[in-house]
XYZ file of C-alpha atoms in Angstrom:
753
model
C -38.055 -36.655 73.204
C -34.565 -35.058 73.130
C -32.722 -34.399 76.393
C -32.817 -31.082 78.150
C -29.930 -28.669 78.120
C -28.978 -29.302 81.837
C -29.476 -33.035 81.570
C -25.732 -33.986 80.690
C -24.471 -32.195 83.625
C -27.077 -33.774 85.917
C -26.151 -37.019 84.470
C -22.464 -36.598 85.164
C -23.020 -35.485 88.831
C -25.256 -38.723 89.286
C -22.464 -40.774 87.684
C -19.898 -39.347 90.005
C -22.019 -40.298 92.940
C -22.498 -43.863 91.670
C -18.770 -44.304 91.000
C -17.905 -43.197 94.558
C -20.215 -45.786 96.046
C -18.460 -48.758 97.858
C -20.183 -51.529 95.969
C -18.988 -54.029 93.370
C -18.160 -52.960 89.874
C -21.098 -54.983 88.428
C -23.493 -53.200 90.700
C -22.172 -49.807 89.807
C -22.300 -50.596 86.094
C -25.859 -51.759 86.447
C -26.702 -48.455 88.041
C -24.739 -46.466 85.322
C -26.825 -47.917 82.511
C -30.113 -47.278 84.335
C -28.961 -43.607 84.889
C -28.141 -43.180 81.172
C -31.288 -44.769 79.983
C -33.277 -42.444 82.229
C -31.388 -39.308 81.365
C -31.648 -39.939 77.636
C -35.257 -41.096 77.687
C -34.179 -44.444 76.214
C -35.800 -47.804 76.690
C -32.482 -49.621 76.567
C -28.798 -48.704 77.537
C -26.181 -51.307 77.077
C -22.401 -51.401 78.007
C -19.993 -53.686 75.989
C -16.370 -53.942 76.940
C -13.410 -55.352 74.808
C -11.853 -58.634 76.036
C -8.278 -59.705 75.572
C -9.179 -61.656 72.497
C -10.699 -58.373 71.036
C -14.267 -59.650 71.268
C -16.887 -57.523 72.773
C -18.900 -58.635 75.864
C -22.175 -57.291 77.166
C -21.227 -56.128 80.744
C -24.306 -54.224 81.752
C -27.832 -53.390 80.267
C -31.087 -51.759 81.191
C -33.839 -52.864 78.910
C -32.359 -56.066 77.406
C -32.658 -59.462 78.941
C -30.462 -59.496 82.120
C -29.750 -63.221 81.279
C -27.700 -61.967 78.254
C -25.112 -59.983 80.557
C -21.654 -61.800 80.356
C -23.382 -64.379 77.956
C -23.454 -62.324 74.866
C -20.117 -61.982 72.926
C -19.509 -60.467 69.580
C -16.525 -61.373 67.526
C -14.263 -58.378 66.376
C -16.311 -56.342 63.764
C -19.409 -58.364 64.345
C -22.868 -56.480 64.372
C -23.402 -52.807 64.788
C -21.536 -52.845 68.073
C -18.437 -54.437 66.386
C -18.714 -51.821 63.594
C -18.675 -48.909 65.964
C -15.811 -50.468 67.740
C -13.756 -50.907 64.544
C -14.542 -47.472 63.105
C -14.166 -45.770 66.655
C -16.804 -43.116 65.826
C -20.600 -42.638 66.904
C -23.249 -44.283 64.655
C -27.078 -44.143 64.731
C -29.727 -45.924 62.813
C -33.438 -45.071 62.833
C -34.147 -48.842 61.958
C -31.104 -50.880 63.021
C -32.504 -54.205 62.056
C -32.389 -53.240 58.302
C -28.633 -52.487 58.389
C -26.540 -55.092 56.681
C -24.215 -55.315 59.651
C -27.043 -55.999 62.241
C -26.461 -59.146 64.166
C -29.383 -60.783 65.763
C -28.852 -62.203 69.186
C -32.080 -64.006 70.478
C -30.867 -64.068 74.043
C -30.906 -60.210 74.313
C -34.611 -59.700 73.217
C -33.574 -56.596 71.224
C -35.775 -57.500 68.226
C -38.566 -55.129 69.365
C -36.254 -52.072 69.401
C -35.588 -50.124 66.191
C -33.718 -46.857 66.732
C -30.118 -47.446 67.903
C -27.270 -45.034 68.935
C -23.763 -46.245 69.690
C -20.500 -44.557 70.643
C -17.150 -45.962 71.226
C -15.610 -45.947 74.720
C -12.067 -44.588 73.666
C -8.773 -44.690 75.688
C -5.719 -43.278 73.884
C -7.661 -43.130 70.714
C -8.249 -46.990 70.820
C -11.630 -48.528 71.443
C -11.874 -50.437 74.738
C -15.793 -50.728 74.665
C -19.203 -49.459 73.215
C -22.049 -47.766 74.920
C -25.445 -47.908 73.212
C -29.032 -46.775 73.628
C -32.057 -47.945 71.800
C -35.806 -47.065 71.461
C -38.726 -48.982 70.105
C -39.837 -46.196 67.843
C -37.785 -45.215 64.703
C -36.286 -41.828 65.570
C -33.199 -39.696 64.965
C -30.966 -38.822 68.066
C -30.017 -35.273 68.331
C -26.472 -33.932 68.268
C -26.783 -33.020 71.952
C -27.841 -36.654 72.755
C -24.875 -37.956 70.814
C -22.506 -35.591 72.627
C -23.950 -36.483 75.955
C -23.466 -40.252 75.336
C -19.924 -39.638 74.036
C -19.130 -37.520 77.232
C -20.510 -40.336 79.477
C -18.339 -42.948 77.562
C -15.248 -40.855 78.182
C -15.918 -40.784 81.879
C -16.445 -44.482 81.965
C -13.116 -44.967 79.981
C -11.119 -42.801 82.469
C -12.750 -44.578 85.423
C -11.615 -47.948 84.137
C -8.194 -46.783 83.016
C -7.549 -45.070 86.514
C -8.557 -48.239 88.338
C -11.657 -46.616 89.757
C -13.838 -49.100 88.038
C -12.303 -52.660 88.117
C -14.612 -54.565 85.829
C -13.056 -58.060 85.306
C -9.686 -59.633 84.745
C -11.001 -60.490 81.270
C -11.964 -56.914 80.294
C -8.767 -55.027 79.457
C -8.390 -51.354 79.786
C -6.606 -51.169 76.463
C -5.835 -54.389 74.505
C -2.415 -53.288 73.715
C -1.354 -52.998 77.278
C -1.532 -56.777 77.784
C 0.387 -57.553 74.621
C 4.062 -57.568 74.270
C 5.540 -55.218 71.768
C 8.851 -54.892 69.889
C 10.325 -51.593 68.451
C 13.274 -51.219 66.370
C 15.654 -48.232 66.460
C 19.302 -47.189 66.201
C 21.761 -48.092 68.829
C 23.188 -44.887 70.396
C 25.053 -46.364 73.420
C 25.748 -50.215 73.603
C 24.384 -52.331 76.266
C 21.466 -54.405 77.307
C 19.194 -53.297 80.226
C 16.067 -55.047 81.731
C 13.911 -52.665 83.813
C 10.694 -50.602 83.940
C 9.499 -47.696 81.974
C 9.797 -44.241 83.347
C 8.370 -41.484 81.064
C 10.589 -38.465 80.889
C 7.598 -36.174 80.721
C 4.979 -38.118 82.887
C 1.490 -38.423 81.763
C -1.164 -36.938 84.105
C -3.784 -39.429 85.294
C -7.113 -37.556 85.114
C -9.045 -38.482 88.345
C -11.391 -35.566 88.652
C -13.548 -35.734 85.600
C -16.921 -33.915 86.558
C -16.821 -30.194 87.036
C -18.340 -28.572 89.994
C -18.136 -25.107 88.303
C -18.101 -25.122 84.529
C -17.108 -21.350 84.253
C -14.275 -21.959 86.672
C -13.045 -24.878 84.514
C -13.183 -22.616 81.331
C -11.027 -19.977 83.087
C -8.490 -22.574 84.199
C -8.379 -24.037 80.718
C -7.949 -20.748 78.933
C -5.152 -19.749 81.304
C -3.416 -23.136 80.662
C -3.567 -22.677 76.926
C -2.192 -19.178 77.196
C 0.707 -20.484 79.299
C 1.257 -23.263 76.848
C 1.224 -21.046 73.763
C 3.587 -18.599 75.599
C 5.912 -21.551 76.512
C 5.968 -22.872 72.916
C 6.603 -19.249 71.541
C 9.368 -18.788 73.952
C 11.050 -22.011 73.088
C 10.841 -21.122 69.378
C 12.309 -17.747 70.086
C 15.282 -19.183 72.011
C 18.603 -18.838 70.253
C 19.352 -22.592 70.330
C 16.235 -23.308 68.399
C 16.333 -20.576 65.831
C 17.401 -22.969 63.150
C 16.037 -25.614 60.894
C 15.766 -29.211 62.326
C 13.455 -31.838 63.353
C 12.922 -30.549 66.871
C 11.955 -27.076 65.719
C 9.533 -28.718 63.353
C 7.935 -30.521 66.226
C 7.506 -27.206 68.143
C 6.062 -25.494 65.016
C 3.471 -28.323 64.904
C 2.748 -27.710 68.661
C 2.340 -24.034 67.939
C -0.017 -24.767 64.970
C -2.309 -27.083 67.180
C -2.164 -24.810 70.082
C -3.580 -21.812 67.988
C -6.016 -24.011 66.064
C -9.573 -22.580 66.525
C -11.132 -25.930 65.846
C -9.173 -27.628 68.642
C -10.162 -24.769 71.021
C -13.770 -25.026 70.012
C -13.827 -28.712 70.629
C -12.349 -28.233 74.083
C -14.994 -25.667 75.002
C -17.815 -27.949 73.727
C -16.451 -30.599 76.009
C -16.388 -28.356 78.985
C -19.943 -27.311 78.375
C -21.001 -31.016 78.872
C -19.797 -30.679 82.417
C -16.348 -32.055 82.268
C -13.468 -30.662 84.131
C -10.659 -28.883 82.202
C -8.370 -32.041 82.391
C -11.242 -34.301 81.352
C -12.033 -31.972 78.419
C -8.545 -32.252 77.272
C -8.579 -36.024 77.505
C -11.803 -36.250 75.800
C -10.657 -34.299 72.787
C -7.452 -36.091 72.630
C -9.139 -39.443 72.495
C -11.538 -38.373 69.913
C -8.800 -36.795 67.720
C -6.464 -39.863 68.040
C -9.237 -42.244 67.215
C -9.837 -40.261 63.843
C -6.265 -39.973 62.961
C -5.433 -43.570 63.748
C -7.747 -44.623 61.009
C -6.385 -42.340 58.452
C -4.132 -43.831 55.604
C -2.285 -40.479 55.164
C 1.186 -41.010 56.852
C 1.565 -37.334 57.478
C -1.762 -37.278 59.470
C -0.764 -40.438 61.460
C 2.695 -38.755 62.178
C 0.721 -35.847 63.852
C -0.388 -38.347 66.526
C 2.814 -37.669 68.414
C 2.070 -33.930 68.396
C -1.347 -34.396 69.707
C -0.164 -36.544 72.586
C 2.685 -34.176 73.425
C 0.469 -31.133 73.370
C -2.100 -32.753 75.479
C 0.433 -33.991 77.982
C 1.976 -30.568 78.249
C -1.508 -28.886 78.739
C -2.501 -31.535 81.383
C 0.718 -30.898 83.296
C 0.126 -27.202 83.284
C -3.381 -27.785 84.543
C -1.960 -29.945 87.270
C 0.275 -27.265 88.447
C 3.664 -27.700 86.723
C 5.486 -29.007 83.598
C 8.344 -30.890 85.320
C 9.938 -33.971 84.188
C 10.298 -37.434 86.027
C 13.804 -36.487 87.238
C 12.134 -34.852 90.303
C 10.236 -37.887 91.183
C 11.072 -41.222 92.810
C 12.697 -43.568 90.204
C 12.589 -47.268 90.403
C 15.889 -48.966 90.881
C 15.869 -50.233 87.138
C 14.547 -47.258 85.240
C 14.223 -47.367 81.516
C 13.795 -43.661 80.549
C 11.593 -43.078 77.497
C 11.235 -39.613 75.862
C 10.495 -38.157 72.429
C 13.661 -36.211 72.680
C 15.912 -34.584 75.342
C 18.941 -32.725 75.933
C 22.242 -33.708 77.639
C 21.467 -31.584 80.643
C 18.198 -33.063 81.235
C 19.518 -36.652 81.269
C 22.143 -35.527 83.749
C 19.201 -34.420 86.125
C 18.416 -37.995 86.759
C 19.815 -40.287 89.529
C 22.465 -42.136 87.747
C 22.449 -44.951 90.099
C 18.916 -45.926 89.250
C 19.025 -45.313 85.329
C 19.536 -48.522 83.296
C 18.505 -47.550 79.747
C 17.240 -44.756 77.475
C 14.830 -44.830 74.533
C 14.202 -41.868 72.348
C 11.745 -41.491 69.448
C 14.283 -39.053 67.864
C 17.910 -38.606 68.211
C 20.849 -40.538 66.594
C 24.197 -41.751 67.835
C 25.902 -38.432 67.112
C 23.494 -36.453 69.200
C 24.899 -34.921 72.527
C 22.380 -36.749 74.723
C 23.870 -40.052 73.052
C 27.367 -38.819 74.207
C 26.108 -38.410 77.755
C 24.287 -41.804 77.546
C 27.640 -43.523 76.705
C 29.545 -41.701 79.469
C 26.847 -42.822 81.896
C 27.136 -46.432 80.660
C 23.522 -46.525 79.712
C 22.019 -48.953 77.208
C 20.363 -46.590 74.644
C 18.482 -46.524 71.427
C 17.161 -43.653 69.280
C 14.741 -43.353 66.391
C 12.282 -45.826 68.133
C 9.251 -44.517 66.158
C 5.790 -44.846 68.069
C 7.095 -46.040 71.324
C 5.605 -43.286 73.450
C 2.168 -44.078 72.068
C 2.620 -47.830 73.153
C 4.154 -47.664 76.485
C 2.858 -46.736 79.980
C 4.985 -45.899 83.176
C 5.737 -48.924 84.977
C 5.737 -51.407 81.917
C 8.388 -54.059 81.930
C 10.986 -53.300 79.241
C 14.111 -54.628 77.818
C 16.589 -52.339 75.831
C 18.867 -54.138 73.552
C 21.231 -51.475 72.313
C 23.430 -54.134 70.569
C 20.659 -55.052 68.216
C 18.798 -51.670 68.217
C 15.573 -53.201 69.828
C 13.193 -52.429 72.519
C 10.854 -55.003 73.992
C 7.901 -53.733 75.975
C 5.901 -56.128 78.350
C 8.153 -59.057 77.149
C 6.984 -62.675 77.410
C 8.735 -64.862 79.998
C 10.654 -66.481 77.123
C 12.033 -63.278 75.919
C 12.965 -62.345 79.564
C 14.895 -65.541 79.996
C 16.626 -65.078 76.733
C 17.777 -61.623 77.544
C 18.792 -62.788 81.109
C 21.076 -65.173 79.537
C 22.395 -62.427 77.245
C 23.197 -60.145 80.175
C 25.077 -63.027 81.999
C 27.082 -63.506 78.749
C 27.913 -59.749 78.509
C 28.891 -59.765 82.101
C 31.286 -62.630 81.393
C 32.598 -60.728 78.200
C 33.022 -57.648 80.207
C 35.027 -59.635 82.769
C 37.315 -60.738 80.007
C 37.819 -57.240 78.864
C 38.494 -56.195 82.371
C 41.256 -58.823 82.664
C 42.912 -57.095 79.503
C 42.989 -53.646 81.299
C 46.729 -53.796 82.121
C 47.603 -55.616 78.816
C 49.310 -53.246 76.219
C 47.399 -53.159 72.995
C 49.956 -54.469 70.654
C 49.010 -56.381 67.399
C 50.570 -59.798 66.583
C 53.251 -58.124 64.348
C 54.309 -55.845 67.216
C 52.436 -52.639 66.338
C 51.573 -50.628 69.423
C 48.170 -48.842 69.246
C 47.349 -46.102 71.684
C 43.776 -46.454 72.898
C 42.332 -43.310 74.490
C 38.925 -42.302 75.652
C 36.602 -39.499 74.590
C 35.260 -37.465 77.508
C 33.484 -34.190 78.239
C 32.196 -34.223 81.757
C 33.894 -34.747 85.212
C 32.140 -38.055 85.799
C 33.970 -39.420 82.720
C 37.215 -39.273 84.454
C 36.932 -42.613 86.510
C 36.643 -44.437 83.204
C 40.401 -43.722 82.500
C 41.306 -46.264 85.190
C 38.327 -48.437 84.692
C 39.079 -48.954 81.018
C 42.831 -49.049 81.159
C 43.003 -46.362 78.441
C 46.324 -44.552 77.520
C 44.758 -41.109 78.015
C 41.954 -38.756 76.839
C 42.214 -38.274 73.233
C 39.238 -35.838 73.052
C 37.952 -33.815 75.962
C 34.864 -31.990 74.546
C 35.079 -28.744 76.657
C 31.697 -27.557 75.138
C 29.657 -30.108 77.070
C 30.353 -28.181 80.386
C 29.206 -25.102 78.641
C 25.965 -26.872 77.225
C 24.755 -28.044 80.695
C 25.488 -24.744 82.416
C 22.694 -22.191 82.824
C 25.095 -19.265 82.234
C 28.507 -18.822 80.524
C 31.030 -20.356 82.708
C 33.480 -17.684 84.178
C 37.236 -17.846 83.992
C 37.694 -19.217 87.567
C 35.083 -21.839 87.058
C 36.587 -22.998 83.742
C 40.084 -23.064 85.379
C 38.819 -25.293 88.327
C 37.190 -27.811 85.857
C 40.347 -28.092 83.671
C 42.558 -28.442 86.598
C 40.362 -31.267 87.948
C 40.653 -33.212 84.638
C 44.324 -32.762 84.513
C 44.709 -33.853 88.162
C 42.635 -37.007 87.567
C 44.569 -37.938 84.435
C 47.986 -37.719 86.194
C 50.766 -38.304 83.774
C 48.510 -39.513 81.094
C 47.849 -37.132 78.115
C 44.630 -35.073 77.740
C 43.728 -33.299 74.672
C 41.304 -30.397 75.233
C 39.377 -29.353 72.095
C 38.606 -25.743 72.259
C 35.051 -24.697 72.353
C 33.017 -26.330 69.548
C 29.718 -24.800 69.434
C 27.233 -23.859 66.663
C 25.580 -26.189 64.139
C 23.940 -28.996 66.327
C 25.751 -27.816 69.480
C 23.950 -24.877 71.070
C 24.311 -22.969 74.249
C 20.955 -22.144 75.853
C 22.270 -18.715 76.968
C 24.074 -17.822 73.623
C 21.889 -16.263 71.000
C 23.122 -16.746 67.247
C 21.245 -15.983 64.153
C 19.319 -18.565 62.318
C 21.269 -20.283 59.631
C 19.976 -22.287 56.580
C 22.840 -24.848 56.896
C 24.124 -24.731 60.405
C 26.612 -27.621 60.103
C 28.298 -25.559 57.372
C 27.972 -22.237 59.155
C 29.242 -20.092 61.958
C 30.663 -22.541 64.345
C 33.756 -23.962 66.225
C 36.971 -22.059 65.221
C 35.083 -19.523 62.986
C 33.124 -18.429 66.023
C 36.247 -18.414 68.110
C 38.007 -16.103 65.823
C 35.109 -13.861 65.253
C 34.397 -13.702 68.959
C 38.140 -13.822 70.395
C 37.072 -12.718 73.853
C 35.323 -16.145 74.390
C 38.287 -18.043 72.917
C 40.774 -16.050 74.897
C 38.958 -16.629 78.132
C 38.906 -20.420 77.581
C 42.734 -20.344 76.528
C 43.498 -18.340 79.574
C 41.694 -20.855 81.830
C 43.483 -23.769 80.263
C 46.833 -22.145 80.570
C 46.355 -21.440 84.207
C 44.995 -24.918 84.947
C 48.083 -26.559 83.349
C 50.678 -24.855 85.339
C 53.839 -26.987 85.260
C 52.220 -29.737 83.274
C 51.833 -30.569 79.568
C 48.813 -28.978 77.847
C 47.436 -30.155 74.593
C 44.781 -27.887 72.849
C 42.970 -29.061 69.719
C 41.283 -26.491 67.395
C 38.216 -27.805 65.715
C 36.746 -27.160 62.234
C 39.918 -25.782 60.693
C 39.015 -25.293 56.981
C 42.117 -23.212 55.860
C 45.724 -22.922 57.001
C 45.239 -19.138 57.741
C 42.560 -20.157 60.521
C 45.059 -22.328 62.241
C 47.827 -19.584 62.078
C 45.235 -16.982 63.507
C 44.265 -19.296 66.370
C 47.833 -19.984 67.205
C 48.630 -16.347 67.271
C 45.834 -15.828 69.852
C 47.094 -18.612 72.028
C 50.665 -17.336 71.831
C 49.348 -13.847 72.931
C 47.794 -15.536 75.982
C 50.887 -17.238 76.813
C 52.906 -14.124 76.638
C 50.522 -12.261 79.001
C 50.809 -15.164 81.472
C 54.473 -14.763 81.499
C 54.404 -11.156 81.928
C 52.245 -11.454 84.913
C 54.575 -14.056 86.456
C 52.093 -16.845 86.591
C 53.211 -20.434 86.259
C 52.990 -21.610 82.821
C 52.560 -25.174 81.316
C 55.771 -27.360 81.064
C 54.845 -27.925 77.437
C 52.257 -26.566 75.153
C 51.048 -28.434 72.105
C 48.605 -27.097 69.585
C 46.825 -29.520 67.402
C 44.508 -29.285 64.420
C 41.304 -31.174 63.759
C 41.112 -32.591 60.251
C 37.319 -32.634 59.522
C 36.772 -30.331 56.660
C 37.534 -31.957 53.327
C 39.378 -28.839 51.978
C 42.295 -29.764 54.305
C 43.048 -32.892 52.388
C 44.639 -30.505 49.699
C 46.376 -28.384 52.313
C 48.064 -31.073 54.539
C 51.462 -30.032 53.573
C 50.778 -26.632 54.712
C 48.812 -27.258 57.850
C 50.749 -30.132 59.357
C 54.055 -28.205 59.748
C 52.163 -25.620 61.793
C 50.591 -28.306 64.142
C 52.292 -30.129 66.889
C 49.677 -32.922 66.490
C 46.584 -33.618 64.424
C 43.342 -35.476 65.017
C 40.832 -36.698 62.574
C 37.312 -35.896 63.278
C 35.656 -38.826 61.359
C 32.095 -37.885 62.125
C 32.268 -34.473 60.314
C 34.762 -35.506 57.755
C 32.672 -38.359 56.516
C 29.380 -36.468 56.518
C 30.977 -33.546 54.663
C 32.779 -35.953 52.189
C 29.478 -37.610 51.237
C 27.267 -34.450 51.715
C 25.206 -36.507 54.146
C 23.829 -34.800 57.289
C 24.450 -37.517 59.915
C 21.671 -36.129 62.083
C 19.022 -36.455 59.384
C 17.744 -40.179 59.586
C 16.425 -39.849 56.008
C 20.023 -39.849 54.597
C 22.227 -40.892 57.506
C 22.420 -44.465 56.181
C 23.024 -43.651 52.672
C 26.786 -44.103 52.909
C 28.922 -46.497 54.832
C 32.072 -45.388 56.776
C 33.803 -48.238 55.230
C 33.240 -46.869 51.738
C 36.662 -46.978 49.773
C 36.462 -43.258 49.041
C 36.307 -42.408 52.688
C 39.019 -44.870 53.527
C 41.343 -43.482 50.782
C 40.705 -39.871 52.319
C 41.934 -41.288 55.657
C 44.995 -42.928 54.127
C 46.014 -39.626 52.587
C 45.880 -38.072 56.069
C 48.002 -40.933 57.491
C 50.651 -40.643 54.771
C 50.961 -36.873 55.174
C 51.243 -37.131 58.890
C 54.088 -39.669 58.417
C 55.919 -37.420 55.893
C 55.849 -34.402 58.354
C 56.325 -36.699 61.518
C 53.208 -35.162 63.096
C 51.463 -37.432 65.718
C 47.992 -38.508 64.432
C 44.845 -39.635 66.175
C 41.269 -40.354 65.287
C 38.441 -39.532 67.629
C 35.188 -40.103 65.753
C 32.580 -42.849 66.154
C 34.458 -45.241 63.749
C 37.214 -45.758 66.331
C 34.884 -47.331 68.928
C 33.743 -50.112 66.611
C 35.991 -53.135 66.389
C 35.469 -53.739 62.643
C 35.973 -50.016 61.836
C 38.899 -49.780 64.241
C 40.527 -52.732 62.447
C 40.309 -50.795 59.232
C 41.844 -47.785 60.650
C 44.757 -49.793 62.076
C 45.114 -51.432 58.648
C 45.362 -47.895 57.138
C 48.180 -46.908 59.515
C 46.456 -45.128 62.495
C 48.436 -45.984 65.664
C 46.369 -43.691 67.934
C 42.549 -43.864 68.314
C 40.062 -42.389 70.708
C 36.574 -43.773 71.597
C 33.866 -44.143 74.242
C 35.258 -45.853 77.495
C 33.114 -48.886 76.954
C 34.721 -49.568 73.597
C 38.196 -49.888 74.782
C 37.880 -53.541 75.863
C 36.361 -54.866 72.645
C 38.772 -52.840 70.478
C 41.749 -53.969 72.474
C 40.722 -57.614 72.182
C 40.552 -57.000 68.417
C 44.068 -55.558 68.306
C 45.585 -58.408 70.277
C 44.345 -60.722 67.715
C 45.247 -58.746 64.599
C 48.326 -58.690 62.244
C 48.349 -55.159 61.099
C 50.907 -55.665 58.264
C 48.909 -58.372 56.694
C 45.799 -56.335 56.845
C 47.595 -53.445 55.198
C 48.267 -55.795 52.176
C 44.726 -56.824 52.059
C 43.349 -53.270 52.221
C 45.478 -52.237 49.298
C 43.578 -54.681 47.310
C 40.130 -53.796 48.640
C 40.615 -50.040 48.160
C 41.037 -50.618 44.458
C 37.694 -52.314 43.997
C 34.497 -50.715 42.856
C 32.355 -51.632 45.721
C 30.563 -49.003 47.707
C 31.698 -50.616 50.986
C 34.310 -53.176 52.003
C 32.430 -54.129 55.150
C 31.585 -57.625 54.261
C 35.060 -58.329 52.834
C 36.604 -57.065 56.122
C 34.206 -59.389 58.121
C 35.449 -62.238 55.934
C 38.972 -61.249 56.482
C 38.477 -61.129 60.360
C 36.709 -64.534 60.317
C 39.515 -66.099 58.075
C 42.275 -64.688 60.331
C 40.627 -65.214 63.590
C 40.403 -61.543 64.480
C 38.017 -60.823 67.391
C 35.419 -58.289 66.188
């Protein structure tokens, strides 16, 4: 006899009462199976839970022999119960004993029962148990009965997961949570960090599962979905996301799911069984993930992240907000885990408590990576699947030297990394001892080591690293973290503070370099097919001279009586440099007319990052007081490889002879025109790449503060003239990279890399 329409809701209310009782877990489980059997007019109801070894143990039953409880164990995949656990989907059989997978267990006394219905108990899409009902007669269970049993299984799963039903030390909430896991990614900020996971967008733990008022829950869910779709549409309409890219594709996927009628229908069906809005979201998420986890199509599996993100956002809206963990209490050793995040979001966190950062997306050239390096965090990006595998509070180790993340590490792994941290501390102490030692090669070549900066809290690194100055101050970072465009007075204060902190050491201010992958949240721009090659940097400055002139005016006012160095980014033609210099000269003239103090000395530099300049160097360099190579963009343009696209970012090596010959061409031209030359890309911060740069003739390079010590140690052990001779031979070879040859050279000559 099928269950009545109101029976599922009555069952859920009775379950809530049982769960609230102050009795042992076993007593409550025994009552649960009795309730289910009675509600579904079944002669048997049994509950199996997964153990750490992946076997399934009979934890409670109504109808089978009680002596079988905790005595019956099914191996992984064994019997109908094991089959349901593996497939993670409901199954029913009118005559179970005739099925090939049926496993007879005499201690249970189940041989007299024929019809069988089983559903998986799911958590995060993974099976943590199986709930079954049986009857003597051969019968078919209705869709309503299957739905009722699935809903009941979901409630049991959430009770176990939230700690409301502690069943046994041997029964695990999710087998994965007790196992150590290792993820590989891309190092975006070097270091090693031991700590505990903090989710940037915290997951909501659903504690209220059973609805008091179904219609009220339907209204709550409808409002949350409306808010969610509005939020997504708003983000997609923002100027900083009106471009192609991985993050926009993620939001498009969110919108697709949020508007999907099938998803909304499944949510409504879950609500009608008597669940709260939060529990309905969790129920549909679990079922959807279980199906997608077992698909072989990689695209379908990739959408798991979207299901999780969308569900988490919806749960946070239902809980009354969509904030991040920055507003909460962080542990002293926080390892922040996120799918992606912006630099401003990272700066919201208590820097004294952050130790590491792990991103599912984002490479070393992203702006959040730049901020991570400024904060001294060990950070890795491209750690695929990490959000699915971690929970808040999990022990974790970020190895940003090897590009690895260890979650729930074994004692042996913790001990090994504790030794590595101690070794790094000793090595950092050695670098600190070199702080006041001039970076001079064995053959007497003095190399200027500067730091890259972009935020006020970068400035103490000047003294801490022993750097010669700031070779690149990215002025756009201050604009990117601001909620509105900084006014003239605000910009002037910031630039003055930077010059004050630097003292008599040089600071190179790069004029506003936005557009492409650098976006201002309050600045609307048109969507571009190829933003890296589009309207950005000096092109935007010349087209919007008011913005450029405001920044130049602020820099001139801040530098009164001191030397001011301004570097112009993305120069693609000599005419652009001439036009920008004319605008700067005009602002200087206005300053003089108003009788304001002017800089003691004004130097204008050009960034060499557009390959076309390689054939205009003899025209550009005479117009520049100094030049700086932006190796990140120069290399990506030379090799037609988007450094932000992880599908192609590794297709070329910066130590490719073609790229090195382009750099040598720049060095030779700067020498002819006696123009000071610096390089401020990622190459400069890696000892092996920095060694190659010095061999090519660079005598000034700029890098992240943490790289100054390792690069200085390399310089002190290097004979630059001897390396120049070796490089002449290597650049003539047909290899696609000279990396291995340079490593062999360093080992042969005792160069510390």
